[in-house]
Amino acid sequence: GSDLAEFDNRSLDVLNQEILLRLQESGIAVLSSTRIGDRFALRASFTNHRTQDSDIRLIVQTILQIARDPNLL
């Protein structure tokens, strides 16, 4: 089963807000947030023409690393 099955929507919103904060504090990237329906979501906007695939991979890897932290919440 999915680990996410134990979270309700509100808990996932809080989790994503904490991931966003930690990502910003890491200095790796500054994402923004948005709402899709009533759900909190991370939002990435790439406007620098120098952005490379490796930059995006680093952001995703960092988000996953933060999400796997047993002390996240």
mmCIF file of N, CA and C in Angstrom:
data_model
loop_
_atom_site.group_PDB
_atom_site.id
_atom_site.type_symbol
_atom_site.label_atom_id
_atom_site.label_comp_id
_atom_site.label_asym_id
_atom_site.label_seq_id
_atom_site.Cartn_x
_atom_site.Cartn_y
_atom_site.Cartn_z
ATOM 1 N N GLY A 1 0.819 -1.192 0.000
ATOM 2 C CA GLY A 1 0.000 0.000 0.000
ATOM 3 C C GLY A 1 0.860 1.252 0.000
ATOM 4 N N SER A 2 0.246 2.348 -0.328
ATOM 5 C CA SER A 2 0.934 3.628 -0.373
ATOM 6 C C SER A 2 1.056 4.224 1.020
ATOM 7 N N ASP A 3 2.240 4.779 1.311
ATOM 8 C CA ASP A 3 2.432 5.471 2.580
ATOM 9 C C ASP A 3 1.506 6.663 2.695
ATOM 10 N N LEU A 4 1.119 7.230 1.560
ATOM 11 C CA LEU A 4 0.260 8.400 1.572
ATOM 12 C C LEU A 4 -1.177 8.062 1.947
ATOM 13 N N ALA A 5 -1.542 6.786 1.897
ATOM 14 C CA ALA A 5 -2.904 6.395 2.213
ATOM 15 C C ALA A 5 -3.286 6.770 3.632
ATOM 16 N N GLU A 6 -2.311 6.874 4.533
ATOM 17 C CA GLU A 6 -2.616 7.182 5.923
ATOM 18 C C GLU A 6 -2.825 8.683 6.157
ATOM 19 N N PHE A 7 -2.563 9.515 5.181
ATOM 20 C CA PHE A 7 -2.717 10.954 5.329
ATOM 21 C C PHE A 7 -4.051 11.406 4.758
ATOM 22 N N ASP A 8 -4.720 12.301 5.475
ATOM 23 C CA ASP A 8 -5.902 12.936 4.903
ATOM 24 C C ASP A 8 -5.451 14.179 4.135
ATOM 25 N N ASN A 9 -6.364 14.797 3.444
ATOM 26 C CA ASN A 9 -6.002 15.945 2.602
ATOM 27 C C ASN A 9 -5.367 17.065 3.402
ATOM 28 N N ARG A 10 -5.883 17.371 4.575
ATOM 29 C CA ARG A 10 -5.328 18.448 5.396
ATOM 30 C C ARG A 10 -3.901 18.112 5.804
ATOM 31 N N SER A 11 -3.654 16.876 6.187
ATOM 32 C CA SER A 11 -2.301 16.465 6.575
ATOM 33 C C SER A 11 -1.330 16.578 5.412
ATOM 34 N N LEU A 12 -1.784 16.231 4.213
ATOM 35 C CA LEU A 12 -0.923 16.357 3.032
ATOM 36 C C LEU A 12 -0.624 17.821 2.730
ATOM 37 N N ASP A 13 -1.605 18.696 2.939
ATOM 38 C CA ASP A 13 -1.371 20.125 2.739
ATOM 39 C C ASP A 13 -0.291 20.622 3.699
ATOM 40 N N VAL A 14 -0.387 20.236 4.972
ATOM 41 C CA VAL A 14 0.598 20.646 5.975
ATOM 42 C C VAL A 14 1.972 20.079 5.613
ATOM 43 N N LEU A 15 2.013 18.832 5.186
ATOM 44 C CA LEU A 15 3.256 18.196 4.784
ATOM 45 C C LEU A 15 3.899 18.955 3.617
ATOM 46 N N ASN A 16 3.115 19.280 2.613
ATOM 47 C CA ASN A 16 3.648 20.001 1.452
ATOM 48 C C ASN A 16 4.103 21.407 1.823
ATOM 49 N N GLN A 17 3.425 22.057 2.740
ATOM 50 C CA GLN A 17 3.854 23.381 3.196
ATOM 51 C C GLN A 17 5.213 23.293 3.888
ATOM 52 N N GLU A 18 5.414 22.255 4.687
ATOM 53 C CA GLU A 18 6.695 22.071 5.375
ATOM 54 C C GLU A 18 7.802 21.731 4.372
ATOM 55 N N ILE A 19 7.492 20.911 3.383
ATOM 56 C CA ILE A 19 8.474 20.591 2.338
ATOM 57 C C ILE A 19 8.883 21.873 1.609
ATOM 58 N N LEU A 20 7.912 22.721 1.271
ATOM 59 C CA LEU A 20 8.209 23.977 0.589
ATOM 60 C C LEU A 20 9.127 24.847 1.439
ATOM 61 N N LEU A 21 8.824 24.966 2.717
ATOM 62 C CA LEU A 21 9.640 25.783 3.614
ATOM 63 C C LEU A 21 11.066 25.247 3.703
ATOM 64 N N ARG A 22 11.201 23.952 3.883
ATOM 65 C CA ARG A 22 12.541 23.359 3.992
ATOM 66 C C ARG A 22 13.329 23.470 2.686
ATOM 67 N N LEU A 23 12.644 23.334 1.575
ATOM 68 C CA LEU A 23 13.322 23.490 0.281
ATOM 69 C C LEU A 23 13.858 24.910 0.150
ATOM 70 N N GLN A 24 13.049 25.885 0.503
ATOM 71 C CA GLN A 24 13.491 27.272 0.430
ATOM 72 C C GLN A 24 14.657 27.522 1.383
ATOM 73 N N GLU A 25 14.574 26.973 2.598
ATOM 74 C CA GLU A 25 15.645 27.153 3.579
ATOM 75 C C GLU A 25 16.941 26.474 3.149
ATOM 76 N N SER A 26 16.833 25.426 2.334
ATOM 77 C CA SER A 26 18.026 24.710 1.882
ATOM 78 C C SER A 26 18.866 25.565 0.933
ATOM 79 N N GLY A 27 18.240 26.516 0.285
ATOM 80 C CA GLY A 27 18.945 27.353 -0.684
ATOM 81 C C GLY A 27 19.046 26.729 -2.068
ATOM 82 N N ILE A 28 18.526 25.532 -2.232
ATOM 83 C CA ILE A 28 18.580 24.850 -3.529
ATOM 84 C C ILE A 28 17.675 25.546 -4.535
ATOM 85 N N ALA A 29 16.469 25.896 -4.087
ATOM 86 C CA ALA A 29 15.501 26.520 -4.992
ATOM 87 C C ALA A 29 14.448 27.248 -4.177
ATOM 88 N N VAL A 30 13.808 28.194 -4.819
ATOM 89 C CA VAL A 30 12.679 28.889 -4.211
ATOM 90 C C VAL A 30 11.466 28.638 -5.094
ATOM 91 N N LEU A 31 10.640 27.708 -4.651
ATOM 92 C CA LEU A 31 9.393 27.442 -5.351
ATOM 93 C C LEU A 31 8.309 28.288 -4.706
ATOM 94 N N SER A 32 7.218 28.439 -5.391
ATOM 95 C CA SER A 32 6.066 29.110 -4.814
ATOM 96 C C SER A 32 5.001 28.048 -4.572
ATOM 97 N N SER A 33 3.865 28.483 -4.143
ATOM 98 C CA SER A 33 2.773 27.550 -3.921
ATOM 99 C C SER A 33 1.532 28.042 -4.634
ATOM 100 N N THR A 34 0.594 27.144 -4.779
ATOM 101 C CA THR A 34 -0.688 27.479 -5.375
ATOM 102 C C THR A 34 -1.727 26.541 -4.791
ATOM 103 N N ARG A 35 -2.940 26.756 -5.139
ATOM 104 C CA ARG A 35 -4.017 25.846 -4.759
ATOM 105 C C ARG A 35 -4.611 25.278 -6.037
ATOM 106 N N ILE A 36 -4.803 23.982 -6.017
ATOM 107 C CA ILE A 36 -5.499 23.300 -7.107
ATOM 108 C C ILE A 36 -6.765 22.763 -6.463
ATOM 109 N N GLY A 37 -7.873 23.387 -6.782
ATOM 110 C CA GLY A 37 -9.092 23.100 -6.036
ATOM 111 C C GLY A 37 -8.876 23.603 -4.625
ATOM 112 N N ASP A 38 -9.033 22.733 -3.655
ATOM 113 C CA ASP A 38 -8.792 23.131 -2.269
ATOM 114 C C ASP A 38 -7.490 22.555 -1.729
ATOM 115 N N ARG A 39 -6.628 22.085 -2.609
ATOM 116 C CA ARG A 39 -5.391 21.419 -2.205
ATOM 117 C C ARG A 39 -4.183 22.323 -2.392
ATOM 118 N N PHE A 40 -3.281 22.309 -1.414
ATOM 119 C CA PHE A 40 -2.029 23.043 -1.466
ATOM 120 C C PHE A 40 -1.064 22.309 -2.388
ATOM 121 N N ALA A 41 -0.386 23.042 -3.264
ATOM 122 C CA ALA A 41 0.538 22.401 -4.199
ATOM 123 C C ALA A 41 1.804 23.240 -4.343
ATOM 124 N N LEU A 42 2.917 22.564 -4.557
ATOM 125 C CA LEU A 42 4.173 23.236 -4.865
ATOM 126 C C LEU A 42 4.124 23.688 -6.325
ATOM 127 N N ARG A 43 4.688 24.858 -6.587
ATOM 128 C CA ARG A 43 4.665 25.392 -7.950
ATOM 129 C C ARG A 43 6.074 25.831 -8.333
ATOM 130 N N ALA A 44 6.546 25.279 -9.414
ATOM 131 C CA ALA A 44 7.860 25.656 -9.942
ATOM 132 C C ALA A 44 7.651 26.420 -11.237
ATOM 133 N N SER A 45 8.386 27.509 -11.373
ATOM 134 C CA SER A 45 8.336 28.303 -12.595
ATOM 135 C C SER A 45 9.775 28.547 -13.038
ATOM 136 N N PHE A 46 10.096 28.089 -14.217
ATOM 137 C CA PHE A 46 11.458 28.217 -14.738
ATOM 138 C C PHE A 46 11.466 29.275 -15.832
ATOM 139 N N THR A 47 12.075 30.405 -15.522
ATOM 140 C CA THR A 47 12.109 31.502 -16.485
ATOM 141 C C THR A 47 13.520 31.828 -16.965
ATOM 142 N N ASN A 48 14.515 31.257 -16.309
ATOM 143 C CA ASN A 48 15.896 31.511 -16.702
ATOM 144 C C ASN A 48 16.260 30.599 -17.874
ATOM 145 N N HIS A 49 16.697 31.174 -18.947
ATOM 146 C CA HIS A 49 17.043 30.378 -20.131
ATOM 147 C C HIS A 49 18.250 29.464 -19.888
ATOM 148 N N ARG A 50 18.951 29.676 -18.780
ATOM 149 C CA ARG A 50 20.103 28.822 -18.462
ATOM 150 C C ARG A 50 19.727 27.589 -17.637
ATOM 151 N N THR A 51 18.466 27.477 -17.248
ATOM 152 C CA THR A 51 18.020 26.310 -16.486
ATOM 153 C C THR A 51 18.266 25.050 -17.307
ATOM 154 N N GLN A 52 18.874 24.050 -16.653
ATOM 155 C CA GLN A 52 19.181 22.792 -17.327
ATOM 156 C C GLN A 52 18.415 21.652 -16.654
ATOM 157 N N ASP A 53 18.349 20.529 -17.342
ATOM 158 C CA ASP A 53 17.688 19.347 -16.784
ATOM 159 C C ASP A 53 18.277 18.979 -15.427
ATOM 160 N N SER A 54 19.576 19.148 -15.279
ATOM 161 C CA SER A 54 20.223 18.797 -14.012
ATOM 162 C C SER A 54 19.727 19.685 -12.867
ATOM 163 N N ASP A 55 19.374 20.924 -13.152
ATOM 164 C CA ASP A 55 18.812 21.815 -12.139
ATOM 165 C C ASP A 55 17.461 21.292 -11.654
ATOM 166 N N ILE A 56 16.647 20.878 -12.582
ATOM 167 C CA ILE A 56 15.318 20.369 -12.245
ATOM 168 C C ILE A 56 15.437 19.047 -11.493
ATOM 169 N N ARG A 57 16.347 18.186 -11.931
ATOM 170 C CA ARG A 57 16.568 16.917 -11.218
ATOM 171 C C ARG A 57 17.005 17.174 -9.781
ATOM 172 N N LEU A 58 17.860 18.162 -9.571
ATOM 173 C CA LEU A 58 18.319 18.493 -8.227
ATOM 174 C C LEU A 58 17.153 18.934 -7.351
ATOM 175 N N ILE A 59 16.261 19.724 -7.894
ATOM 176 C CA ILE A 59 15.089 20.162 -7.136
ATOM 177 C C ILE A 59 14.223 18.971 -6.747
ATOM 178 N N VAL A 60 13.951 18.107 -7.699
ATOM 179 C CA VAL A 60 13.117 16.924 -7.417
ATOM 180 C C VAL A 60 13.801 16.024 -6.394
ATOM 181 N N GLN A 61 15.092 15.787 -6.545
ATOM 182 C CA GLN A 61 15.829 14.952 -5.593
ATOM 183 C C GLN A 61 15.798 15.560 -4.194
ATOM 184 N N THR A 62 15.919 16.867 -4.107
ATOM 185 C CA THR A 62 15.894 17.538 -2.810
ATOM 186 C C THR A 62 14.519 17.431 -2.177
ATOM 187 N N ILE A 63 13.466 17.601 -2.960
ATOM 188 C CA ILE A 63 12.108 17.450 -2.434
ATOM 189 C C ILE A 63 11.905 16.040 -1.899
ATOM 190 N N LEU A 64 12.355 15.046 -2.644
ATOM 191 C CA LEU A 64 12.212 13.661 -2.192
ATOM 192 C C LEU A 64 13.010 13.400 -0.917
ATOM 193 N N GLN A 65 14.203 13.953 -0.849
ATOM 194 C CA GLN A 65 15.034 13.789 0.353
ATOM 195 C C GLN A 65 14.339 14.413 1.569
ATOM 196 N N ILE A 66 13.784 15.594 1.394
ATOM 197 C CA ILE A 66 13.078 16.254 2.497
ATOM 198 C C ILE A 66 11.857 15.422 2.904
ATOM 199 N N ALA A 67 11.120 14.942 1.920
ATOM 200 C CA ALA A 67 9.906 14.173 2.200
ATOM 201 C C ALA A 67 10.198 12.869 2.925
ATOM 202 N N ARG A 68 11.379 12.317 2.726
ATOM 203 C CA ARG A 68 11.756 11.046 3.379
ATOM 204 C C ARG A 68 12.297 11.232 4.792
ATOM 205 N N ASP A 69 12.518 12.471 5.189
ATOM 206 C CA ASP A 69 13.053 12.752 6.520
ATOM 207 C C ASP A 69 12.044 12.308 7.582
ATOM 208 N N PRO A 70 12.427 11.358 8.445
ATOM 209 C CA PRO A 70 11.484 10.866 9.450
ATOM 210 C C PRO A 70 11.076 11.934 10.470
ATOM 211 N N ASN A 71 11.820 13.023 10.532
ATOM 212 C CA ASN A 71 11.502 14.113 11.469
ATOM 213 C C ASN A 71 10.766 15.258 10.782
ATOM 214 N N LEU A 72 10.222 15.014 9.608
ATOM 215 C CA LEU A 72 9.564 16.078 8.836
ATOM 216 C C LEU A 72 8.449 16.726 9.619
ATOM 217 N N LEU A 73 7.598 15.930 10.187
ATOM 218 C CA LEU A 73 6.474 16.490 10.983
ATOM 219 C C LEU A 73 6.456 15.877 12.356
#
